[in-house]
XYZ file of C-alpha atoms in Angstrom:
383
model
C -14.889 -12.348 -11.136
C -15.711 -9.344 -8.986
C -14.662 -9.829 -5.385
C -16.993 -9.138 -2.478
C -15.459 -6.453 -0.253
C -18.476 -5.841 1.983
C -17.640 -6.237 5.688
C -18.924 -8.994 7.972
C -21.408 -7.793 10.594
C -20.981 -9.169 14.103
C -24.260 -8.148 15.787
C -23.901 -8.375 19.567
C -26.970 -6.248 20.266
C -25.609 -3.130 21.969
C -22.419 -3.414 19.924
C -22.230 -3.864 16.158
C -18.779 -4.740 14.837
C -18.154 -4.566 11.111
C -15.100 -6.667 10.319
C -13.275 -6.049 7.049
C -13.764 -8.850 4.499
C -9.967 -9.174 4.142
C -7.577 -8.335 6.962
C -4.483 -9.588 8.745
C -1.726 -11.935 7.627
C -1.019 -12.232 3.918
C 0.677 -15.228 2.268
C 4.108 -13.596 2.319
C 3.932 -12.943 6.066
C 2.567 -16.407 6.878
C 5.283 -18.013 4.764
C 8.036 -15.967 6.431
C 6.813 -16.774 9.949
C 6.489 -20.486 9.133
C 10.065 -20.656 7.781
C 11.450 -18.704 10.761
C 9.809 -20.820 13.461
C 10.566 -24.075 11.636
C 14.217 -23.033 11.412
C 14.302 -22.412 15.173
C 12.736 -25.820 15.885
C 15.036 -27.720 13.535
C 18.296 -26.098 14.641
C 18.161 -25.973 18.418
C 21.606 -25.341 19.851
C 22.774 -23.301 16.856
C 23.061 -19.541 16.843
C 20.187 -18.095 14.801
C 19.981 -14.491 13.708
C 17.388 -12.376 11.965
C 18.852 -9.807 9.612
C 16.223 -7.337 10.894
C 12.622 -7.525 12.095
C 10.864 -10.542 10.575
C 7.759 -8.423 9.992
C 6.620 -5.131 11.475
C 4.797 -6.667 14.421
C 6.299 -6.516 17.935
C 4.534 -9.657 19.213
C 5.980 -11.863 16.453
C 9.465 -10.378 16.827
C 9.366 -10.687 20.632
C 8.294 -14.325 20.298
C 11.344 -15.026 18.138
C 13.622 -13.238 20.637
C 12.217 -15.387 23.451
C 13.231 -18.445 21.424
C 16.808 -17.196 21.302
C 16.831 -15.495 17.902
C 19.110 -12.424 17.806
C 18.725 -9.369 15.553
C 21.614 -8.066 13.442
C 20.068 -4.757 12.305
C 17.194 -2.505 13.224
C 14.376 -1.532 10.870
C 16.458 1.198 9.236
C 19.559 -0.917 8.622
C 21.518 0.279 11.660
C 23.945 -2.409 12.810
C 23.046 -3.937 16.202
C 25.801 -6.538 16.026
C 28.879 -6.521 13.766
C 28.699 -9.023 10.910
C 32.325 -9.856 11.720
C 31.117 -11.701 14.842
C 29.237 -14.187 12.667
C 30.673 -17.547 11.633
C 29.867 -19.896 8.769
C 28.077 -22.169 11.260
C 25.537 -19.476 12.139
C 22.113 -19.208 10.559
C 20.902 -15.832 9.286
C 17.238 -15.518 8.303
C 16.393 -12.932 5.634
C 13.056 -11.258 6.570
C 9.927 -10.996 4.444
C 11.006 -7.568 3.149
C 14.126 -9.051 1.531
C 17.515 -7.367 1.707
C 19.988 -5.489 -0.437
C 22.414 -7.292 -2.714
C 25.264 -5.597 -0.853
C 24.169 -7.022 2.511
C 23.601 -10.438 0.977
C 27.111 -10.401 -0.496
C 28.657 -9.433 2.844
C 26.965 -12.382 4.520
C 27.933 -14.767 1.716
C 31.559 -13.667 2.048
C 31.403 -14.827 5.665
C 30.202 -18.255 4.560
C 26.553 -17.609 5.533
C 24.078 -19.441 3.277
C 21.490 -16.689 2.874
C 19.557 -18.527 0.162
C 18.797 -21.396 2.548
C 16.867 -19.281 5.073
C 15.449 -16.575 2.862
C 11.840 -15.641 3.723
C 11.513 -12.820 1.169
C 7.879 -12.458 0.109
C 7.271 -13.887 -3.388
C 5.420 -10.711 -4.329
C 8.443 -8.607 -3.399
C 10.567 -10.890 -5.571
C 8.021 -10.420 -8.364
C 8.740 -6.681 -8.255
C 12.481 -7.391 -8.466
C 11.985 -9.718 -11.434
C 9.783 -7.218 -13.259
C 12.400 -4.518 -12.672
C 15.031 -6.767 -14.249
C 12.739 -7.431 -17.225
C 12.104 -3.776 -18.028
C 15.794 -3.041 -17.459
C 16.549 -5.323 -20.416
C 14.475 -2.926 -22.551
C 16.494 0.060 -21.309
C 13.887 1.489 -18.970
C 14.866 3.341 -15.798
C 13.040 2.075 -12.695
C 11.104 4.532 -10.532
C 10.415 2.947 -7.125
C 7.360 4.265 -5.259
C 8.224 3.668 -1.621
C 9.452 5.032 1.684
C 13.193 5.576 1.148
C 14.226 4.185 4.563
C 11.919 1.151 4.543
C 13.708 -2.229 4.356
C 11.703 -3.351 1.342
C 12.299 -0.141 -0.587
C 16.023 -0.311 0.126
C 16.065 -3.932 -1.072
C 14.044 -3.210 -4.228
C 16.237 -0.207 -5.001
C 19.374 -2.364 -4.666
C 18.056 -5.118 -6.935
C 16.746 -2.708 -9.577
C 19.905 -0.583 -9.506
C 22.015 -3.661 -10.244
C 20.337 -3.768 -13.689
C 19.394 -0.209 -14.604
C 19.327 3.416 -13.397
C 16.905 3.671 -10.477
C 15.326 6.462 -8.429
C 12.915 6.480 -5.450
C 9.847 8.713 -5.072
C 7.991 8.772 -1.765
C 4.659 10.173 -2.947
C 2.792 12.028 -5.676
C 4.386 15.350 -4.765
C 7.834 13.908 -5.422
C 6.578 12.293 -8.632
C 5.447 15.740 -9.788
C 8.900 17.137 -9.053
C 10.492 14.239 -10.953
C 8.233 15.029 -13.924
C 9.660 18.552 -14.047
C 13.077 17.077 -14.829
C 11.522 14.830 -17.498
C 10.008 17.780 -19.356
C 12.973 20.075 -18.738
C 11.137 22.492 -16.473
C 13.833 22.188 -13.782
C 17.609 22.266 -14.373
C 19.177 18.791 -14.385
C 21.858 19.820 -11.878
C 19.167 20.403 -9.245
C 17.995 16.775 -9.475
C 21.082 15.446 -7.694
C 20.424 17.572 -4.615
C 16.650 17.139 -4.549
C 16.836 13.327 -4.817
C 20.108 12.932 -2.933
C 20.584 9.426 -1.561
C 17.700 8.111 -3.664
C 19.215 7.562 -7.094
C 21.612 4.890 -8.290
C 25.300 5.307 -8.949
C 26.148 7.139 -12.212
C 22.496 8.209 -12.640
C 22.252 10.667 -15.542
C 19.107 12.747 -15.082
C 19.376 14.113 -18.607
C 19.124 10.760 -20.391
C 17.940 8.257 -17.749
C 14.473 9.791 -17.430
C 13.559 9.329 -21.098
C 12.227 5.774 -20.659
C 10.782 4.782 -17.270
C 8.657 2.207 -15.490
C 7.126 2.430 -11.998
C 7.253 -0.351 -9.386
C 6.424 -0.100 -5.707
C 7.132 -1.066 -2.148
C 4.317 -3.620 -1.949
C 2.859 -2.185 1.263
C 2.200 1.263 -0.204
C -1.355 2.258 -1.108
C -2.018 0.530 -4.427
C -4.207 3.454 -5.492
C -1.299 5.851 -4.862
C 1.091 3.740 -6.952
C -1.440 3.543 -9.785
C -1.990 7.305 -9.610
C 1.765 8.002 -9.696
C 2.218 5.591 -12.595
C -0.638 7.168 -14.544
C 0.647 10.686 -13.863
C 4.159 9.865 -15.085
C 2.726 8.019 -18.079
C 0.630 11.044 -19.070
C 3.732 13.217 -18.605
C 5.572 11.016 -21.114
C 2.673 10.983 -23.585
C 2.453 14.778 -23.606
C 6.195 15.386 -23.632
C 6.925 12.981 -26.490
C 3.648 13.435 -28.403
C 2.635 9.786 -27.966
C -0.687 7.930 -28.099
C -1.761 5.088 -25.777
C -0.889 2.528 -28.472
C 2.771 3.541 -28.528
C 3.153 4.628 -24.887
C 5.700 1.868 -24.272
C 8.217 3.772 -26.361
C 8.809 5.785 -23.194
C 6.736 4.187 -20.402
C 6.676 0.525 -19.299
C 3.405 -1.065 -18.147
C 4.160 -2.498 -14.688
C 0.667 -2.696 -13.178
C 1.072 -6.459 -12.859
C 3.546 -5.975 -9.984
C 0.939 -4.708 -7.502
C 0.582 -7.115 -4.554
C -2.864 -8.746 -4.535
C -2.921 -9.081 -0.712
C -2.156 -5.401 -0.152
C -4.776 -4.480 -2.737
C -7.419 -6.780 -1.205
C -6.839 -5.470 2.329
C -7.077 -1.885 1.101
C -10.122 -2.585 -1.081
C -11.812 -4.385 1.833
C -11.148 -1.359 4.043
C -12.686 0.916 1.404
C -15.674 -1.452 1.209
C -16.008 -1.419 4.991
C -16.081 2.375 4.960
C -19.330 2.275 2.969
C -21.027 1.379 6.265
C -22.267 4.248 8.431
C -20.361 3.736 11.685
C -19.290 5.668 14.774
C -15.558 4.934 14.663
C -12.885 2.645 13.283
C -10.164 0.668 15.057
C -7.119 -0.470 13.088
C -4.881 -3.078 14.736
C -1.199 -3.545 13.902
C 2.436 -2.718 14.579
C 3.144 0.982 14.888
C 6.036 0.802 12.397
C 3.983 -1.167 9.859
C 3.713 0.689 6.544
C 0.708 -1.230 5.227
C -1.186 -0.745 8.500
C -0.594 3.018 8.499
C -2.107 3.176 5.012
C -5.276 1.459 6.278
C -5.400 4.091 9.035
C -5.110 6.802 6.369
C -8.086 5.404 4.474
C -10.240 5.229 7.598
C -9.276 8.691 8.854
C -10.722 10.211 5.697
C -14.206 9.044 6.723
C -14.535 8.825 10.520
C -12.704 8.933 13.897
C -9.986 6.265 13.750
C -7.878 4.682 16.475
C -4.645 2.854 15.612
C -3.805 0.334 18.365
C -1.161 -2.380 18.644
C -3.052 -4.621 21.120
C -6.256 -4.745 23.145
C -4.261 -3.407 26.116
C -4.389 0.040 24.501
C -8.157 0.070 25.020
C -8.026 1.167 28.650
C -11.740 1.403 29.439
C -15.079 2.362 27.878
C -13.952 5.970 28.386
C -10.244 5.985 27.511
C -8.013 4.667 24.741
C -4.326 4.929 23.863
C -3.733 5.122 20.120
C -0.887 5.917 17.743
C -0.434 8.994 15.588
C 1.844 7.558 12.880
C 2.433 10.951 11.258
C 4.002 12.452 14.385
C 5.187 9.079 15.753
C 3.581 9.469 19.165
C 0.966 7.709 21.238
C -2.098 9.755 22.121
C -4.544 9.441 25.018
C -8.168 10.094 24.078
C -11.225 10.217 26.336
C -14.875 9.562 25.455
C -14.032 7.727 22.235
C -17.192 5.595 22.405
C -20.556 7.282 21.727
C -23.266 7.138 24.408
C -26.063 6.021 22.083
C -26.495 2.335 21.255
C -25.969 0.250 19.282
C -22.387 1.441 18.943
C -21.094 0.691 15.454
C -17.348 0.032 15.091
C -15.353 -0.826 11.982
C -12.336 -3.104 12.590
C -9.457 -4.152 10.359
C -5.765 -4.982 10.742
C -2.522 -4.849 8.819
C -0.888 -7.688 6.896
C 1.639 -8.252 9.696
C -0.958 -8.492 12.476
C -1.880 -11.902 13.961
C -5.626 -12.607 13.961
C -5.431 -13.286 17.714
C -4.796 -9.572 18.296
C -7.967 -8.651 16.415
C -9.916 -11.196 18.455
C -8.406 -9.687 21.613
C -9.635 -6.225 20.619
C -13.144 -7.556 19.934
C -13.276 -9.381 23.269
C -12.074 -6.277 25.118
C -14.796 -4.150 23.527
C -17.445 -6.753 24.373
C -16.602 -6.348 28.066
C -17.983 -2.822 27.892
C -21.455 -3.751 26.643
C -24.452 -5.867 27.677
C -24.234 -8.298 24.761
C -27.056 -10.474 23.491
C -24.876 -13.289 22.111
C -21.485 -14.725 23.079
C -18.501 -14.510 20.767
C -18.334 -18.319 20.665
C -21.938 -18.480 19.473
C -21.219 -15.759 16.924
C -18.238 -17.737 15.582
C -20.380 -20.853 15.309
C -23.109 -18.949 13.445
C -20.563 -17.591 10.967
C -19.017 -21.036 10.523
C -22.420 -22.576 9.785
C -23.179 -20.067 7.010
């Protein structure tokens, strides 16, 4: 059944807000947060650690810190506290991104029961399981993801335990990988170009003859599909195959795409069909899935990436994040003078809905509105 991705209009008179049909927390994030907070409540008095950030949202992570939870690593795997200081009585929570098999083994060797407090997203685990399945058929796994991202590192580790594995960050890197598949580039060059992103004993001459593509679930689904299709067509041409026998050299892994990531991205695309003045995307600045929503919006109209309503300083000024250059920008006159002002709003999968509500309420302070937000909520509930 075709899903409805048209946005919801919140008509406040002078301000029209178009809210994405799907936004905010996905099942994996909700599940991880529920397990983490329940663990804190049930084990008061015990030392509780998070392997790294629970999700890429500062408010959620700060809340856990305030409850006494300590962090063992930063987002990029840098050690904040030596594992050797842990004891078997301590609790270590594995975040929604999962972790590498090597890290899991280190913790297990210390007597830490990682399986008991593991909040890895089921859709991330689905990618791991699919990687293991195609490994049994002698396919090499190509991971589409950001090489330093926790989830990509975890997926790489799990896949590499079964089969040769290599990471590509984007289509440009996929095109370079294809040149090794067809023999356009010398094999020896592969090891320098993809240094740190291929598994141990990877043989570029033979391990790129049968491949399958999986992804970091927060990447743009359309990008993963495009990379998969490009590499598939490369295989078809190189080996003289037809669609019916494509699996001789290319595994069909489209079923690993995360539905929540896809729905949020599709809802953002649907929202962009509306003629609007600007877009505001709410989420953690180090959130991969949120930055991809920003990318989609930036293609169509002025877009402001904010972490909270506090970044909206006034009707004239806004602080917003440039994720490409990793810096916060200060922009003036971001709201148009003509009314009604039309604003598109969405948020990343790690962003609490309360932050989106906060942004809406902040914007409403700048306009003479014809209906209260409480009345608007009631009207939507009654529909």
